[in-house]
Coordinates of C-alpha atoms and ligand atoms in Angstrom, one line a residue:
M1 CA -0.1 -0.1 0.0
S2 CA 1.2 3.4 -1.0
R3 CA 1.7 5.9 1.8
L4 CA -0.9 8.3 0.0
S5 CA -3.6 5.4 0.0
F6 CA -2.9 4.6 3.5
I7 CA -3.3 8.2 4.6
L8 CA -6.7 8.2 2.5
I9 CA -7.9 5.1 3.9
L10 CA -7.0 6.4 7.5
F11 CA -8.8 9.8 6.5
N12 CA -12.0 8.1 5.2
G13 CA -12.0 6.0 8.7
L14 CA -12.0 9.1 10.7
L15 CA -14.6 10.7 8.4
L16 CA -16.9 7.8 9.1
V17 CA -16.2 7.8 13.0
A18 CA -16.9 11.5 12.8
C19 CA -20.3 11.0 10.7
S20 CA -21.7 8.3 12.9
N21 CA -20.8 10.4 15.9
T22 CA -22.8 13.3 14.6
K23 CA -25.7 10.9 13.7
K24 CA -25.5 9.2 17.2
N25 CA -25.7 12.8 18.9
A26 CA -28.8 13.7 16.8
N27 CA -30.7 10.7 18.3
A28 CA -29.2 9.3 21.3
T29 CA -29.1 10.6 24.9
S30 CA -25.9 10.9 26.9
T31 CA -27.1 8.9 29.8
Q32 CA -28.9 5.8 28.6
G33 CA -27.5 5.4 25.2
I34 CA -31.2 5.3 23.9
P35 CA -32.7 7.4 21.1
S36 CA -34.5 10.5 22.1
L37 CA -38.0 11.0 21.5
K38 CA -37.9 14.7 21.2
E39 CA -35.0 14.7 18.7
T40 CA -36.7 11.9 16.7
F41 CA -40.0 13.8 16.3
K42 CA -38.5 17.2 16.0
P43 CA -39.3 17.7 12.4
D44 CA -42.9 16.4 12.8
F45 CA -44.3 17.6 16.3
A46 CA -43.4 18.3 19.9
I47 CA -43.2 15.4 22.3
G48 CA -44.5 16.4 26.0
A49 CA -44.7 14.9 29.2
A50 CA -47.0 15.8 32.3
L51 CA -44.9 16.5 35.4
N52 CA -45.9 16.2 39.1
A53 CA -44.8 18.6 41.7
D54 CA -41.5 16.6 42.6
Q55 CA -40.5 16.4 39.1
I56 CA -40.9 20.1 38.5
L57 CA -38.8 20.9 41.7
Q58 CA -36.4 18.4 40.2
K59 CA -36.6 16.2 43.3
E60 CA -36.6 13.0 41.4
P61 CA -33.1 12.4 40.3
N62 CA -33.9 10.1 37.2
A63 CA -36.5 12.3 36.0
K64 CA -34.3 15.2 36.4
V65 CA -32.0 13.7 33.8
L66 CA -34.6 11.8 31.4
V67 CA -37.2 14.4 31.0
P68 CA -35.0 17.3 29.3
E69 CA -33.3 14.7 27.3
Q70 CA -36.7 13.0 25.9
F71 CA -39.3 15.7 25.8
D72 CA -39.5 19.2 24.4
A73 CA -42.9 20.1 26.0
I74 CA -44.1 20.1 29.5
T75 CA -47.8 20.2 31.0
P76 CA -48.1 20.4 34.8
E77 CA -50.1 17.4 36.0
N78 CA -51.6 19.3 38.9
I79 CA -50.2 22.5 40.1
M80 CA -51.9 24.9 37.6
K81 CA -55.2 23.8 38.6
A82 CA -57.4 26.0 40.5
E83 CA -57.4 24.3 43.7
V84 CA -53.6 24.8 43.7
I85 CA -52.8 28.2 42.1
H86 CA -56.0 30.0 43.6
P87 CA -56.8 28.4 47.0
E88 CA -58.7 31.3 48.3
W89 CA -60.9 34.1 47.2
N90 CA -58.1 36.8 47.3
R91 CA -54.9 34.5 47.5
Y92 CA -53.1 33.0 44.5
N93 CA -50.2 30.6 45.0
F94 CA -47.7 30.9 42.0
E95 CA -44.8 29.4 43.3
L96 CA -44.9 26.1 41.7
A97 CA -46.5 27.4 38.5
D98 CA -43.3 29.8 38.2
S99 CA -41.0 26.9 38.8
I100 CA -42.4 25.0 35.8
V101 CA -42.1 28.3 33.8
A102 CA -38.6 28.4 34.9
Y103 CA -37.9 24.7 34.3
G104 CA -39.2 25.0 30.6
K105 CA -37.2 28.2 29.9
E106 CA -33.9 26.4 31.3
H107 CA -34.3 23.4 29.1
H108 CA -36.0 25.2 25.9
M109 CA -39.3 23.4 26.5
I110 CA -42.6 24.7 25.6
V111 CA -45.1 24.8 28.6
N112 CA -48.7 24.0 28.2
G113 CA -50.9 25.6 30.9
H114 CA -53.4 23.2 32.3
T115 CA -55.9 24.4 32.9
L116 CA -58.1 27.7 33.3
I117 CA -61.6 26.3 33.5
W118 CA -62.4 22.9 34.7
H119 CA -65.2 21.8 37.0
N120 CA -62.9 19.3 38.9
Q121 CA -60.0 20.2 41.4
L122 CA -61.6 23.6 42.2
P123 CA -61.0 25.3 45.4
A124 CA -63.4 24.7 48.4
F125 CA -64.4 28.3 48.1
V126 CA -65.5 28.1 44.7
R127 CA -67.3 24.7 45.2
G128 CA -69.2 26.3 47.9
M129 CA -70.5 29.2 45.9
K130 CA -74.5 29.7 45.9
N131 CA -74.9 32.6 43.5
A132 CA -74.2 33.2 40.0
D133 CA -72.6 36.6 40.5
S134 CA -69.8 34.9 43.0
V135 CA -69.2 32.5 40.1
H136 CA -68.9 35.2 37.6
Q137 CA -66.7 37.2 39.6
Y138 CA -64.5 34.2 40.2
F139 CA -64.5 33.1 36.5
V140 CA -63.2 36.6 35.4
N141 CA -60.7 37.3 38.1
H142 CA -59.3 33.8 37.8
I143 CA -58.8 33.7 34.1
T144 CA -57.7 37.4 34.0
T145 CA -55.2 37.0 37.0
V146 CA -53.5 33.7 36.0
A147 CA -53.6 34.1 32.1
S148 CA -52.1 37.6 32.2
R149 CA -49.3 36.5 34.8
Y150 CA -48.2 33.8 32.5
D151 CA -48.9 35.7 29.1
G152 CA -45.9 34.7 26.7
K153 CA -44.3 32.6 29.6
V154 CA -46.3 29.7 28.9
Y155 CA -46.7 28.7 25.2
S156 CA -50.3 27.7 25.5
W157 CA -53.3 27.2 27.7
D158 CA -55.9 24.6 27.9
V159 CA -58.4 27.4 28.5
V160 CA -61.4 25.2 29.0
N161 CA -61.1 21.5 30.0
E162 CA -63.9 18.8 29.7
A163 CA -67.0 21.2 29.0
L164 CA -68.9 18.1 27.2
N165 CA -70.9 15.1 27.9
E166 CA -70.4 11.9 26.0
D167 CA -73.5 12.7 23.7
G168 CA -71.9 16.1 22.8
T169 CA -74.2 18.4 24.8
M170 CA -72.7 20.8 27.4
R171 CA -71.8 19.1 30.6
K172 CA -73.7 20.4 33.6
T173 CA -71.0 22.1 35.7
I174 CA -70.9 24.9 38.1
F175 CA -70.0 27.3 35.4
L176 CA -73.0 25.9 32.9
E177 CA -75.5 26.5 35.6
N178 CA -74.3 29.7 36.7
L179 CA -73.1 31.4 33.5
G180 CA -75.1 29.7 30.9
D181 CA -74.1 27.9 27.6
D182 CA -72.1 30.8 26.6
Y183 CA -69.3 30.5 29.2
V184 CA -66.7 28.6 27.0
V185 CA -66.8 31.4 24.5
E186 CA -66.4 33.9 27.4
A187 CA -63.5 32.0 28.8
F188 CA -61.6 32.2 25.5
R189 CA -62.5 35.9 25.3
L190 CA -61.0 36.7 28.5
A191 CA -58.1 34.5 27.8
Q192 CA -57.6 36.2 24.6
R193 CA -57.6 39.5 26.3
A194 CA -55.3 38.5 29.2
A195 CA -52.9 36.4 27.3
P196 CA -52.5 37.8 23.6
H197 CA -49.1 36.0 23.1
T198 CA -50.3 32.6 24.2
K199 CA -52.1 29.9 22.1
L200 CA -55.6 29.1 23.5
Y201 CA -56.7 25.6 23.3
Y202 CA -59.9 23.5 24.1
N203 CA -59.1 20.1 25.8
D204 CA -61.4 16.9 26.4
Y205 CA -61.4 13.1 26.5
N206 CA -63.4 10.9 24.1
I207 CA -63.8 13.8 21.6
E208 CA -62.6 11.3 19.0
Q209 CA -65.9 9.5 19.6
P210 CA -68.4 10.7 16.8
K211 CA -71.0 12.3 19.1
K212 CA -68.7 14.0 21.4
R213 CA -66.6 14.9 18.4
A214 CA -69.7 16.6 16.8
G215 CA -70.3 18.7 20.1
A216 CA -66.7 19.7 20.1
I217 CA -66.7 20.9 16.7
A218 CA -70.0 22.8 17.2
L219 CA -68.4 24.4 20.3
I220 CA -65.3 25.5 18.3
K221 CA -67.3 26.7 15.6
K222 CA -69.3 28.7 18.1
I223 CA -66.0 30.3 19.5
Q224 CA -64.8 31.0 16.0
A225 CA -68.1 32.7 14.9
A226 CA -68.0 34.8 17.9
G227 CA -64.6 36.1 16.5
V228 CA -62.8 34.7 19.3
R229 CA -59.5 33.2 19.0
I230 CA -58.9 29.6 19.4
D231 CA -55.8 27.9 18.1
G232 CA -56.2 24.4 19.0
V233 CA -57.9 21.4 20.3
G234 CA -56.4 18.7 22.5
I235 CA -57.6 15.1 22.3
Q236 CA -56.7 13.8 25.6
G237 CA -56.0 10.1 24.6
H238 CA -56.5 8.1 27.7
W239 CA -57.1 5.0 25.8
R240 CA -56.9 1.2 26.8
A241 CA -53.8 -0.6 25.3
Y242 CA -56.2 -3.3 24.0
N243 CA -58.5 -1.1 22.4
V244 CA -57.3 2.1 20.7
P245 CA -60.0 3.8 18.4
L246 CA -57.6 4.3 15.6
A247 CA -60.5 5.0 12.8
D248 CA -62.2 7.5 15.1
I249 CA -58.8 9.0 15.9
E250 CA -58.1 9.4 12.3
E251 CA -61.4 10.9 11.4
S252 CA -61.0 13.4 14.3
I253 CA -57.5 14.6 13.1
K254 CA -59.1 15.3 9.6
E255 CA -62.3 16.8 11.1
F256 CA -60.7 19.0 13.8
S257 CA -57.9 20.1 11.2
A258 CA -60.4 21.1 8.8
L259 CA -61.6 23.9 11.3
G260 CA -58.2 25.5 10.8
I261 CA -56.8 24.9 14.1
E262 CA -53.9 22.7 15.5
V263 CA -54.6 19.2 16.7
M264 CA -52.8 17.7 19.5
F265 CA -52.9 14.5 21.6
T266 CA -52.5 16.0 25.3
E267 CA -52.6 13.2 27.7
V268 CA -51.7 10.1 26.2
D269 CA -51.4 6.8 28.2
L270 CA -52.6 3.3 27.1
G271 CA -53.6 1.6 30.3
V272 CA -53.6 -2.3 30.4
L273 CA -55.9 -3.0 33.3
P274 CA -59.5 -4.0 33.0
S275 CA -62.1 -1.0 33.4
P276 CA -65.0 -1.3 35.7
G277 CA -67.8 -1.5 32.9
E278 CA -69.1 2.0 33.5
V279 CA -66.0 3.7 33.1
T280 CA -65.2 4.3 29.3
G281 CA -63.5 7.7 29.3
A282 CA -61.4 9.7 31.8
D283 CA -64.0 11.2 34.1
V284 CA -62.0 11.5 37.4
N285 CA -65.1 11.6 39.4
Q286 CA -66.0 8.0 38.3
T287 CA -64.5 5.4 40.6
A288 CA -64.9 2.1 41.7
E289 CA -63.9 0.0 44.7
Y290 CA -60.7 -2.1 44.7
N291 CA -60.9 -5.9 44.2
A292 CA -57.9 -8.1 43.6
K293 CA -59.5 -9.3 40.2
M294 CA -59.1 -5.8 39.0
N295 CA -55.5 -5.7 39.8
P296 CA -54.2 -8.5 37.7
Y297 CA -50.4 -7.6 37.0
E298 CA -49.2 -6.6 40.3
S299 CA -46.2 -8.6 40.1
G300 CA -45.4 -8.0 36.4
L301 CA -46.8 -7.7 32.7
P302 CA -47.3 -10.9 30.9
D303 CA -45.7 -10.9 27.5
S304 CA -48.9 -11.1 25.7
M305 CA -50.0 -7.8 27.1
V306 CA -46.6 -6.2 26.6
Q307 CA -46.9 -7.1 22.9
K308 CA -50.6 -5.7 22.6
Q309 CA -49.4 -2.4 24.2
T310 CA -46.4 -2.4 22.0
I311 CA -48.4 -3.0 18.9
S312 CA -50.9 -0.2 19.7
Y313 CA -48.4 2.4 20.5
E314 CA -46.9 1.5 17.1
A315 CA -50.1 1.8 15.3
L316 CA -51.0 5.0 17.1
F317 CA -47.7 6.8 16.1
R318 CA -48.0 5.5 12.6
L319 CA -51.3 7.4 12.5
F320 CA -49.4 10.5 13.9
E321 CA -46.8 10.3 11.5
K322 CA -49.3 10.0 8.5
Y323 CA -51.0 13.3 9.9
K324 CA -47.7 15.0 11.2
D325 CA -48.5 18.3 9.1
K326 CA -51.8 18.5 11.2
I327 CA -50.5 17.6 14.5
S328 CA -48.3 19.9 16.5
R329 CA -47.8 18.0 19.8
V330 CA -48.1 14.6 21.5
T331 CA -48.0 14.7 25.3
F332 CA -47.8 11.7 27.4
W333 CA -49.6 12.0 30.7
G334 CA -46.7 11.1 33.1
V335 CA -43.1 10.2 32.6
N336 CA -42.9 6.5 33.8
D337 CA -45.3 3.7 34.9
G338 CA -44.7 4.1 38.5
Q339 CA -46.1 7.7 38.8
S340 CA -48.9 7.3 36.3
W341 CA -52.3 8.6 37.7
L342 CA -53.6 5.3 36.3
N343 CA -52.4 3.5 39.2
N344 CA -55.0 5.2 41.4
W345 CA -57.8 5.9 38.9
P346 CA -60.6 4.7 38.5
I347 CA -59.6 2.3 41.3
R348 CA -57.1 3.1 43.9
G349 CA -53.9 1.0 44.6
R350 CA -53.5 -0.9 41.4
T351 CA -50.3 -1.7 39.3
N352 CA -50.6 -0.2 35.7
Y353 CA -48.2 0.0 33.0
P354 CA -49.5 2.8 30.5
L355 CA -46.4 4.7 29.5
L356 CA -43.3 4.4 27.4
F357 CA -40.8 4.0 30.4
D358 CA -41.1 1.6 33.3
R359 CA -40.7 1.9 37.0
Q360 CA -36.8 2.1 36.7
F361 CA -37.1 4.8 34.0
K362 CA -36.0 2.1 31.4
P363 CA -37.6 2.3 27.9
K364 CA -40.1 -0.4 27.2
P365 CA -40.6 -2.3 24.0
A366 CA -43.3 0.3 23.1
F367 CA -40.8 3.0 23.3
Y368 CA -38.5 1.5 20.6
K369 CA -41.3 0.8 18.1
V370 CA -42.6 4.4 18.5
I371 CA -38.9 5.5 17.7
E372 CA -38.9 3.1 14.5
T373 CA -42.3 4.7 13.2
K374 CA -39.9 7.5 12.4
T375 CA -36.6 6.2 11.8
K376 CA -37.8 3.2 9.7
A377 CA -40.3 5.3 7.7
E378 CA -37.2 7.5 6.8
Q379 CA -34.9 4.7 5.9
K380 CA -37.9 3.4 3.4
A381 CA -38.0 6.9 1.9
F382 CA -34.4 6.8 0.7
Ligands
XIL1 C1 -55.5 13.9 37.0 C2 -54.2 13.8 37.7 O1 -53.2 13.0 36.8 C3 -54.3 13.3 39.0 O2 -53.0 13.5 39.8 C4 -55.4 13.9 39.7 O3 -55.4 13.4 41.0 C5 -56.6 14.2 38.9 O4 -56.4 14.8 37.7 N1 -58.1 14.7 32.3 C6 -57.2 15.9 32.9 C7 -56.4 15.8 33.8 O5 -57.4 16.8 32.0 O6 -56.1 17.0 34.4 C8 -56.4 14.6 34.8 O7 -55.2 14.6 35.7 C9 -56.6 13.2 34.1 C10 -57.9 13.3 33.2

């Protein structure tokens, strides 16, 4: 071998190593040596996680490392809900909310405020209100104070959460009963005034289902017809791993995006546990008593169920990829299986496995299949 060709081979070799390193850096996390969800899907949509208070305060060492590596969007699981942020008529508690804003800034993540108007997790002083005037005052003050404080600091707000019944009619809540049918339009009008630099969304579960979807579409059209801004709709996505309504989800993406707004999947988790018969959505008020039969996987998830969940997550993300031009964010409702709300809802004290990371923060088979829906599709395209 001549000296020149030796040098050339060496040079090529170095080039190859350099290239593969850049590629690795684009997709790999430094800590676990696994691909990164946020990097993988960056060209298509943001990838989010709901964070609990400990995670926001960076008290969980594993989450502290994993969250910024894997996610570029965060939603507070509870701490921006009215009972936490506005505990008394004249008292707001912004400490934790400020912390999530700082966390998002530090790690270049978008923060979705959750949520301004919801009939659950209301402070006691609101639950006890007896007249429409007080409810109206609370409604105006709450939206105006909270939304203006975080204008331009949170990227978006779930302005109204879960205003609909399963049949698409308006849910009878303290807001509907005291403020009338137009309260959703009014909530968006107030939010628009208070937060001109923040995106405004409607968020609900089961709105991929035909009747509830029709109700959501009518509601969104009503907001638009009033000349009020609505930027997007969040389909929560609390589905069962053995029964994901793919056809309805696809139809919803088409119909919601036809309204000229962003479509997001905002609270995705695919639980594996049996549902008590009456529970078909994600109504936090629907609960059932514990019994051992309803908690079959306490000591581990059987392979058959791991498979089912993996296949469902893969199919779901294939669909998301197909409509990547219409979907702006996919957020998981939690970081790992151990801290998912589905361990305690609708039955307390069960062992569920709904997310992409297990109790040790290790990626599950579904994680790799989700990544492949992007990376394999790319390979095919070349
Ligand atoms: C849940 C939280 O995850 C729980 O910690 C809390 O106890 C109840 O609320 N739809 C929503 C979320 O919009 O705010 C709910 O979060 C889950 C259903």
